[in-house]
Short mmCIF file of C-alpha atoms and ligand atoms in Angstrom, two decimals:
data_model
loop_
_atom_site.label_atom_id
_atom_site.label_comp_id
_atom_site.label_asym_id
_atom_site.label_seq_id
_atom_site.Cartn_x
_atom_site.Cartn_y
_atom_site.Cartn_z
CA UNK A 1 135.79 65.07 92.76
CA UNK A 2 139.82 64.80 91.55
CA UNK A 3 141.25 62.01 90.35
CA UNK A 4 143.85 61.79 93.85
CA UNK A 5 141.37 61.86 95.53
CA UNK A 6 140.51 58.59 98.22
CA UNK A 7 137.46 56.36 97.16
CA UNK A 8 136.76 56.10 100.47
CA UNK A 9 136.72 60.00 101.02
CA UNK A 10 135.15 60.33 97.42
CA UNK A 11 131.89 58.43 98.66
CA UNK A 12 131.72 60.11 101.65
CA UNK A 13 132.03 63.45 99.79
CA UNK A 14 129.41 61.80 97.56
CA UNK A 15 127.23 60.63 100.03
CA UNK A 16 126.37 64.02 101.29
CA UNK A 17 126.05 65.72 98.54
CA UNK A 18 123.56 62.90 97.28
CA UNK A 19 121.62 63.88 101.40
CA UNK A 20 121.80 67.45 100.00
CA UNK A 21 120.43 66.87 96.61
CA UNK A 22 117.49 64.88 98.21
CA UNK A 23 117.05 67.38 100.55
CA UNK A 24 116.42 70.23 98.58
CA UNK A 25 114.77 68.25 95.95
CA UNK A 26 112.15 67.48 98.89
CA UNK A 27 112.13 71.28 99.67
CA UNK A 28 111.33 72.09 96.49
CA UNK A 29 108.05 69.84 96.28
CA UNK A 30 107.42 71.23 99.93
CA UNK A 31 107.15 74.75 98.09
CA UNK A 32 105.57 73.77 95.14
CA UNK A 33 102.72 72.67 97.20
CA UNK A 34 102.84 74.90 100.21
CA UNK A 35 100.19 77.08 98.98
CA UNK A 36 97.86 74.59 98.36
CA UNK A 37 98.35 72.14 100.97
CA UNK A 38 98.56 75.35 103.60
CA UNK A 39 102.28 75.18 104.81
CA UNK A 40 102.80 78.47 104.18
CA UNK A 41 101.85 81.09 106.59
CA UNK A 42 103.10 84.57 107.95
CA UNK A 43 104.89 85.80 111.19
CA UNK A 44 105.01 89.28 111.80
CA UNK A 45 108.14 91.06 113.75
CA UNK A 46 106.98 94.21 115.61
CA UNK A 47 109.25 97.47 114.70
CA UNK A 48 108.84 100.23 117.59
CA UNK A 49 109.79 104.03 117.43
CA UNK A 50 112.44 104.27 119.33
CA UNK A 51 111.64 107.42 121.08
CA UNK A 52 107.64 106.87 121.88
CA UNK A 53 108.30 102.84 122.36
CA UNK A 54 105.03 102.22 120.12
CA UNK A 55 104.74 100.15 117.84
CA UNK A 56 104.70 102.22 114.38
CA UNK A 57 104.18 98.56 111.91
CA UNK A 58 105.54 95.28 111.25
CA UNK A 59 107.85 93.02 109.15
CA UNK A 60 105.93 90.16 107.25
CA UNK A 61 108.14 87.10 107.33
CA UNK A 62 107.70 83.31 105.35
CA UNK A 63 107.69 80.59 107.34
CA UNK A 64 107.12 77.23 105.67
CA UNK A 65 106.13 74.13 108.17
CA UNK A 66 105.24 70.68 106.21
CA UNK A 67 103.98 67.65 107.38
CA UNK A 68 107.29 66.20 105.98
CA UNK A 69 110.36 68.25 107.18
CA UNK A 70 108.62 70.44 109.85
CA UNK A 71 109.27 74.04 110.20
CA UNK A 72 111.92 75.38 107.55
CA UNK A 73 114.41 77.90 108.11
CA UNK A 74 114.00 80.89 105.69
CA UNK A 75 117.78 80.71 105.31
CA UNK A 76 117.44 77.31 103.59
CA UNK A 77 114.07 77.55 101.54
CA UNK A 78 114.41 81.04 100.47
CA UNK A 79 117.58 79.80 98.20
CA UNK A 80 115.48 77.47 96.31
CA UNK A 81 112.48 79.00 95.80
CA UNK A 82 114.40 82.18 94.37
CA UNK A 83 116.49 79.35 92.22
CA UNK A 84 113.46 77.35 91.00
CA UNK A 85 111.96 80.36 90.17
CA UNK A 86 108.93 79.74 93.36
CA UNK A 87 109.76 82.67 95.44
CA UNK A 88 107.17 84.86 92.23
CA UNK A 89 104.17 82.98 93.47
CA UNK A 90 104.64 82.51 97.18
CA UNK A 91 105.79 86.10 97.20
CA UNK A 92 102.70 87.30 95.90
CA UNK A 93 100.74 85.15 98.49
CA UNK A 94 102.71 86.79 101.29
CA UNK A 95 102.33 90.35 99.79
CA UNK A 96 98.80 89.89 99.34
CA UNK A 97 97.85 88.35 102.91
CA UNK A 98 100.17 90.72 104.43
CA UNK A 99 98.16 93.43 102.58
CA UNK A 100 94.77 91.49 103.55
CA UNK A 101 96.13 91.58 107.31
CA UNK A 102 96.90 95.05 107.59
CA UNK A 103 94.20 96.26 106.14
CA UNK A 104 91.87 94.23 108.14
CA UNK A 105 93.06 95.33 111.74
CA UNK A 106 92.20 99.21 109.95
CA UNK A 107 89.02 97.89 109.63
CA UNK A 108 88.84 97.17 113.35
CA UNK A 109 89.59 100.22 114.82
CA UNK A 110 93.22 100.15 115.44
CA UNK A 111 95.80 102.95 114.54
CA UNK A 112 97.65 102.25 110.91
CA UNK A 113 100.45 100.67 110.89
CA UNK A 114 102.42 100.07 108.43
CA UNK A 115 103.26 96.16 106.96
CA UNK A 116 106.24 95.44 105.47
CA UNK A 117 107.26 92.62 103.36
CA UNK A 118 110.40 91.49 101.98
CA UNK A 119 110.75 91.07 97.52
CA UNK A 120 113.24 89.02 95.90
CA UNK A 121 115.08 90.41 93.48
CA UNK A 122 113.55 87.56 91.23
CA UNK A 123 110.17 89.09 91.67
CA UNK A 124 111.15 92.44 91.60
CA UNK A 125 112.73 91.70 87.97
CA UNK A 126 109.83 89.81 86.77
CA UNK A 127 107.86 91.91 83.67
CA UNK A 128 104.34 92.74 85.34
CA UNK A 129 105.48 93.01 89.19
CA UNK A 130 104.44 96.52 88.90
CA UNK A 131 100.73 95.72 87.83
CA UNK A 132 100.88 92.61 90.30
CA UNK A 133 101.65 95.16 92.82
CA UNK A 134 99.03 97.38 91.64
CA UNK A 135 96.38 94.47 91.41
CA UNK A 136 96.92 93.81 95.29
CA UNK A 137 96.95 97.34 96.39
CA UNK A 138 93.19 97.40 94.85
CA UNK A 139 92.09 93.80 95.81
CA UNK A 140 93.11 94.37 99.16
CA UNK A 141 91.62 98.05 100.07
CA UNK A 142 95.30 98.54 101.63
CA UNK A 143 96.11 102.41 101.50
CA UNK A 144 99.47 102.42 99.62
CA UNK A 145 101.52 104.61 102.29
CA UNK A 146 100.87 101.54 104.63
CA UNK A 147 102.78 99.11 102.80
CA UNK A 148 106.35 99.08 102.49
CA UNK A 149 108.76 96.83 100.28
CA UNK A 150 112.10 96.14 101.49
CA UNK A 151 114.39 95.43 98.70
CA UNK A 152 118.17 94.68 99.47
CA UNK A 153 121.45 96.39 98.43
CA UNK A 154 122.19 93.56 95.68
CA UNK A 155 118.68 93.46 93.96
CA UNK A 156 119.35 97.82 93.09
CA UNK A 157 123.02 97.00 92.56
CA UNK A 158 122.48 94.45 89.67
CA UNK A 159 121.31 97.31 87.52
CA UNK A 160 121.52 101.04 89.00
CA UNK A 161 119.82 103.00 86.34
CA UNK A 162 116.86 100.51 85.65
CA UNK A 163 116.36 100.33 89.78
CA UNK A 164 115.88 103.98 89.82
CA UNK A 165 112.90 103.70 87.20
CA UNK A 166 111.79 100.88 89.13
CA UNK A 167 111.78 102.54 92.42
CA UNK A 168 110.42 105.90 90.49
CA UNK A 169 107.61 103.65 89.50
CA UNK A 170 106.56 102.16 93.27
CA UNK A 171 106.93 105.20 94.19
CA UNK A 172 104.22 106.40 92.04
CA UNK A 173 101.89 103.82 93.22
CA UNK A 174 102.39 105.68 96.67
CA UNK A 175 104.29 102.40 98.51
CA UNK A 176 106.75 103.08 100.74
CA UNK A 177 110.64 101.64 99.73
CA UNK A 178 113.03 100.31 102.33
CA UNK A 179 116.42 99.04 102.16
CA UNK A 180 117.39 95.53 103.73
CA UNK A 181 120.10 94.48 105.11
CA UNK A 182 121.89 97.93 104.48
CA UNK A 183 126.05 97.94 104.86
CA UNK A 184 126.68 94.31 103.27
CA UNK A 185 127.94 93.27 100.50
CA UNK A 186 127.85 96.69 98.77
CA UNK A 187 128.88 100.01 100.40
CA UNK A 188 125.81 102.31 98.11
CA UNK A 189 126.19 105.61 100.20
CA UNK A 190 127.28 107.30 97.14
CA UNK A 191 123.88 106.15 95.00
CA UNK A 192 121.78 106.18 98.12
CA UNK A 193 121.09 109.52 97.50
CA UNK A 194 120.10 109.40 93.82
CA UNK A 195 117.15 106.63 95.05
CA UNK A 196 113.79 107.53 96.02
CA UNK A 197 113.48 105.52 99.32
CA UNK A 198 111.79 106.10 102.51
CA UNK A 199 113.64 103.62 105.22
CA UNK A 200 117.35 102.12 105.28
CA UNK A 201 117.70 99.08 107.39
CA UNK A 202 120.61 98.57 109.30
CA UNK A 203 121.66 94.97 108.98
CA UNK A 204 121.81 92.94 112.03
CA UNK A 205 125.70 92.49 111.65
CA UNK A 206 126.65 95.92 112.13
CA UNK A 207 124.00 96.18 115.11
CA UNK A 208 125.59 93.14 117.06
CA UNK A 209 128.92 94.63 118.27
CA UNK A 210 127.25 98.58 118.18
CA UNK A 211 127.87 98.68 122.17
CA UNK A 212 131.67 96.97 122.00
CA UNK A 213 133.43 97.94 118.64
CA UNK A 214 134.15 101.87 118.05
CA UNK A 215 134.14 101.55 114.33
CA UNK A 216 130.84 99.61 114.25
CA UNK A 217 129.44 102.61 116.34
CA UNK A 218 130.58 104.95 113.96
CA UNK A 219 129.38 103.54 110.93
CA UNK A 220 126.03 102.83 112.66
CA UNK A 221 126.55 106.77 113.06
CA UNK A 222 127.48 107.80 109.84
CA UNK A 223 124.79 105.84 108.27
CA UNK A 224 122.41 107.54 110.53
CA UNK A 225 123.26 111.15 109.86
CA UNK A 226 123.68 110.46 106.33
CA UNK A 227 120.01 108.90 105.88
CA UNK A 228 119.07 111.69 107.90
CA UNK A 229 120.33 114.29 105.92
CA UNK A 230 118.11 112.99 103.17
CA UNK A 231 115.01 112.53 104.85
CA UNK A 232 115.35 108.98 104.76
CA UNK A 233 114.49 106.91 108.14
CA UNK A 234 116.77 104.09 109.91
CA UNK A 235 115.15 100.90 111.38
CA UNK A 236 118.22 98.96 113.40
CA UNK A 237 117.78 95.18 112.77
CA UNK A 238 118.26 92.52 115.07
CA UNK A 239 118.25 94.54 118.48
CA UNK A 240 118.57 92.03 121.09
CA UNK A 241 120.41 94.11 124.25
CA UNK A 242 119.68 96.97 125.99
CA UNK A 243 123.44 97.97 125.67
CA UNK A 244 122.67 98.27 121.85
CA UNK A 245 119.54 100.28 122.57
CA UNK A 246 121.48 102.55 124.50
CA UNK A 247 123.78 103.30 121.92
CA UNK A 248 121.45 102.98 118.63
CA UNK A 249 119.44 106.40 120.84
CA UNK A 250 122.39 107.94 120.99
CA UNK A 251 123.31 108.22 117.76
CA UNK A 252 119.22 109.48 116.83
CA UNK A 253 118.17 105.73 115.19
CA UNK A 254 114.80 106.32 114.52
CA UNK A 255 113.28 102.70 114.99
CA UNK A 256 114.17 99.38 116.63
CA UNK A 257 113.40 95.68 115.56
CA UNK A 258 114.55 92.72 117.21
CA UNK A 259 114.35 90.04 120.04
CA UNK A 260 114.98 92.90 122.40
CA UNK A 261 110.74 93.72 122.22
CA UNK A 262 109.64 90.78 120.14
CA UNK A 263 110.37 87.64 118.27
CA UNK A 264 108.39 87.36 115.23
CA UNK A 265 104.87 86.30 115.85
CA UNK A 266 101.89 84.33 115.27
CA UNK A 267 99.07 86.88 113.83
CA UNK A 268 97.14 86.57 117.00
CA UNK A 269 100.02 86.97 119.86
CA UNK A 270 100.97 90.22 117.59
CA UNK A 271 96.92 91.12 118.02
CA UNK A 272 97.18 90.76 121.50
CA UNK A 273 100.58 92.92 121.72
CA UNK A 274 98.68 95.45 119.60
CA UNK A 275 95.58 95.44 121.96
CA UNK A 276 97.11 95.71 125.08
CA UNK A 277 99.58 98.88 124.18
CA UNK A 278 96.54 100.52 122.43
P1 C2E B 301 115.42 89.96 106.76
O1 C2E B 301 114.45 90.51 105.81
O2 C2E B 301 116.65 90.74 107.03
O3 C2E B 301 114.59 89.69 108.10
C1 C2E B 301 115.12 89.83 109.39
C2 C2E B 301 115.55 88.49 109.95
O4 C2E B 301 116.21 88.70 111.20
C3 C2E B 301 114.39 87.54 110.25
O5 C2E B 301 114.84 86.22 110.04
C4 C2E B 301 114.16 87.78 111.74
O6 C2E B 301 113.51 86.71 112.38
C5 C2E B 301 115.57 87.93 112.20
N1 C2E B 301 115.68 88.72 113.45
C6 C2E B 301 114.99 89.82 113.81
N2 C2E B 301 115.39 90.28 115.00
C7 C2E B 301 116.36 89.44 115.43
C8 C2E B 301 117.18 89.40 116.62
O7 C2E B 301 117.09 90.22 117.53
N3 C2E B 301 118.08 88.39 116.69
C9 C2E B 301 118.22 87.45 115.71
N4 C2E B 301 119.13 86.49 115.87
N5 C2E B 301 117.47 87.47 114.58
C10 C2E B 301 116.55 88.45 114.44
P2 C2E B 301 114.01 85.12 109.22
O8 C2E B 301 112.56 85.27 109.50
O9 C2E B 301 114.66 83.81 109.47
O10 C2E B 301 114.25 85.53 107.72
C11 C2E B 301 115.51 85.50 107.14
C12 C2E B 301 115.53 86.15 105.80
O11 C2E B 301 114.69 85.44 104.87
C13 C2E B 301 114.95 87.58 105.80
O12 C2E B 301 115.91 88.49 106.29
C14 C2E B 301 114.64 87.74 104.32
O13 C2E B 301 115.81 88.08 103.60
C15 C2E B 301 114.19 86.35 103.94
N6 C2E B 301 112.71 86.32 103.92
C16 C2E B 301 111.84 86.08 104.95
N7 C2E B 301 110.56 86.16 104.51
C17 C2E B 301 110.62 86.47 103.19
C18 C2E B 301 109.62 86.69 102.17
O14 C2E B 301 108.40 86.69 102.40
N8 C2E B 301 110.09 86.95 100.91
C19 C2E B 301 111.43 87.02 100.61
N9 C2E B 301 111.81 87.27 99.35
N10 C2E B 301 112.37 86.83 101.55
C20 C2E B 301 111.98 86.56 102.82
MG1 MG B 302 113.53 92.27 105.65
MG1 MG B 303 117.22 92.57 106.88
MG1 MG B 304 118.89 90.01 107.03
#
């Protein structure tokens, strides 16, 4: 990279980022086909009322497995299918099987729950999500007020003004808005209140040390009685002790989602969960 640098220590440095490049240029041919060649599929993350322990819906997440690298970790193919522009197409196919899924177990007798399933800001921004949106809700059958999109803090921060007409406007279609990952990056709990949304999601990093660190607790509070206070629901991510369950009731969290109940799972373990609790 410099000019003092080693040429010994340059290759290296080159070397890896050479593995890298090749890496994600495989990745990205993995998700250009994954559609087609069927390496995309769905697990689904249980989210239970914390009060009635019942399971009130469900978190759609990508997984991508390919003959070539195996499974993929969202945390590495996410990035480049929201780079290379990807993410608009296999985020439809996720919204729309999710949708598909949902509506099918109504169809089978078993209570409503609601799916919910994660946009990228990418999509979210592209002209037309709305009437993509609007085009699933009627392919599908899915009753809007079972669907719910979780945006994050960053995709509403990027522009506040045009995210309330945004919002205003999924709203009218009757979905159901939740906030990801709420507490990084930004601190919103000023705007929160000017935004027509339905659930805030704790993120995971505030939930880990809820039982051990005092200010943690209390901003896990705060956030509560603030979301509260305008009628807005809290889903605690990443719940994986009963320590932090005893503390998230405590301070009147509404819902729970995490290893604690459930990993996220194939469509048919979550049908068996959902037929032995009905
Ligand atoms: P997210 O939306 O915040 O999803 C929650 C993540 O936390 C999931 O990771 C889930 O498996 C994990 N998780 C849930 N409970 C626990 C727990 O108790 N312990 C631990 N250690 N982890 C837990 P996953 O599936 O790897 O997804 C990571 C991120 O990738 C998601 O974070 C989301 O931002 C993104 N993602 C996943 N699917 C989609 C998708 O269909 N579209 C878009 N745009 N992004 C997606
Ligand atoms: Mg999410
Ligand atoms: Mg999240
Ligand atoms: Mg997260």
């Amino acid at each position: 990279k410099s000019k003092d640098t080693g040429k010994n220590k340059y290759t290296l440095f080159d070397k890896s980022m050479e593995d890298e490049l090749n890496r994600n240029t495989i990745i990205l041919e993995i998700l250009r086909g994954a559609i087609e060649n069927n390496e995309i599929y769905i697990k689904y993350q249980p989210q239970i009322n914390i009060i009635t322990n019942k399971i009130i819906g469900f978190e759609a997440l990508m997984r991508i497995k390919s003959g070539k690298l195996g499974e993929l970790s969202p945390s590495e193919f996410i990035p480049i299918a929201e780079e290379s522009g990807l993410i608009v197409e296999l985020g439809e196919w996720i919204l729309k099987e999710a949708c598909r899924f949902n509506k099918n177990l109504m169809e089978l007798g078993y209570t409503p729950y609601i799916v919910s399933v994660n946009i990228s800001s990418v999509q979210i921004n592209r002209t037309g999500f709305i009437t993509m949106l609007d085009h699933v809700l009627k392919e599908t059958g899915i009753p809007p007020k079972y669907l719910e999109l979780e945006i994050t803090e960053s995709t509403i921060v990027s522009s506040i003004t045009d995210a309330v007409t945004l919002l205003n406007s999924l709203q009218d279609l009757g979905v159901r808005i939740s906030l990801d990952d709420f507490g990084t990056g930004y601190s919103s709990l000023n705007y929160l209140t000017s935004m027509p949304i339905n659930t805030l999601k704790i993120d995971k990093s505030f939930i880990d040390n809820i039982s051990k660190n005092r200010k943690d607790s209390l901003i896990a509070e705060a956030i509560i009685q603030l979301a509260h206070s305008i009628d807005v629901e809290v889903i605690a991510e990443g719940v994986e002790y009963n320590e932090q369950l005893s503390v998230l009731k405590a301070k009147n969290c509404d819902i729970i989602q995490g290893y604690i109940y459930s990993k996220p799972l194939y469509p048919s373990r979550l049908l068996a969960i959902l037929d032995s609790v009905q």
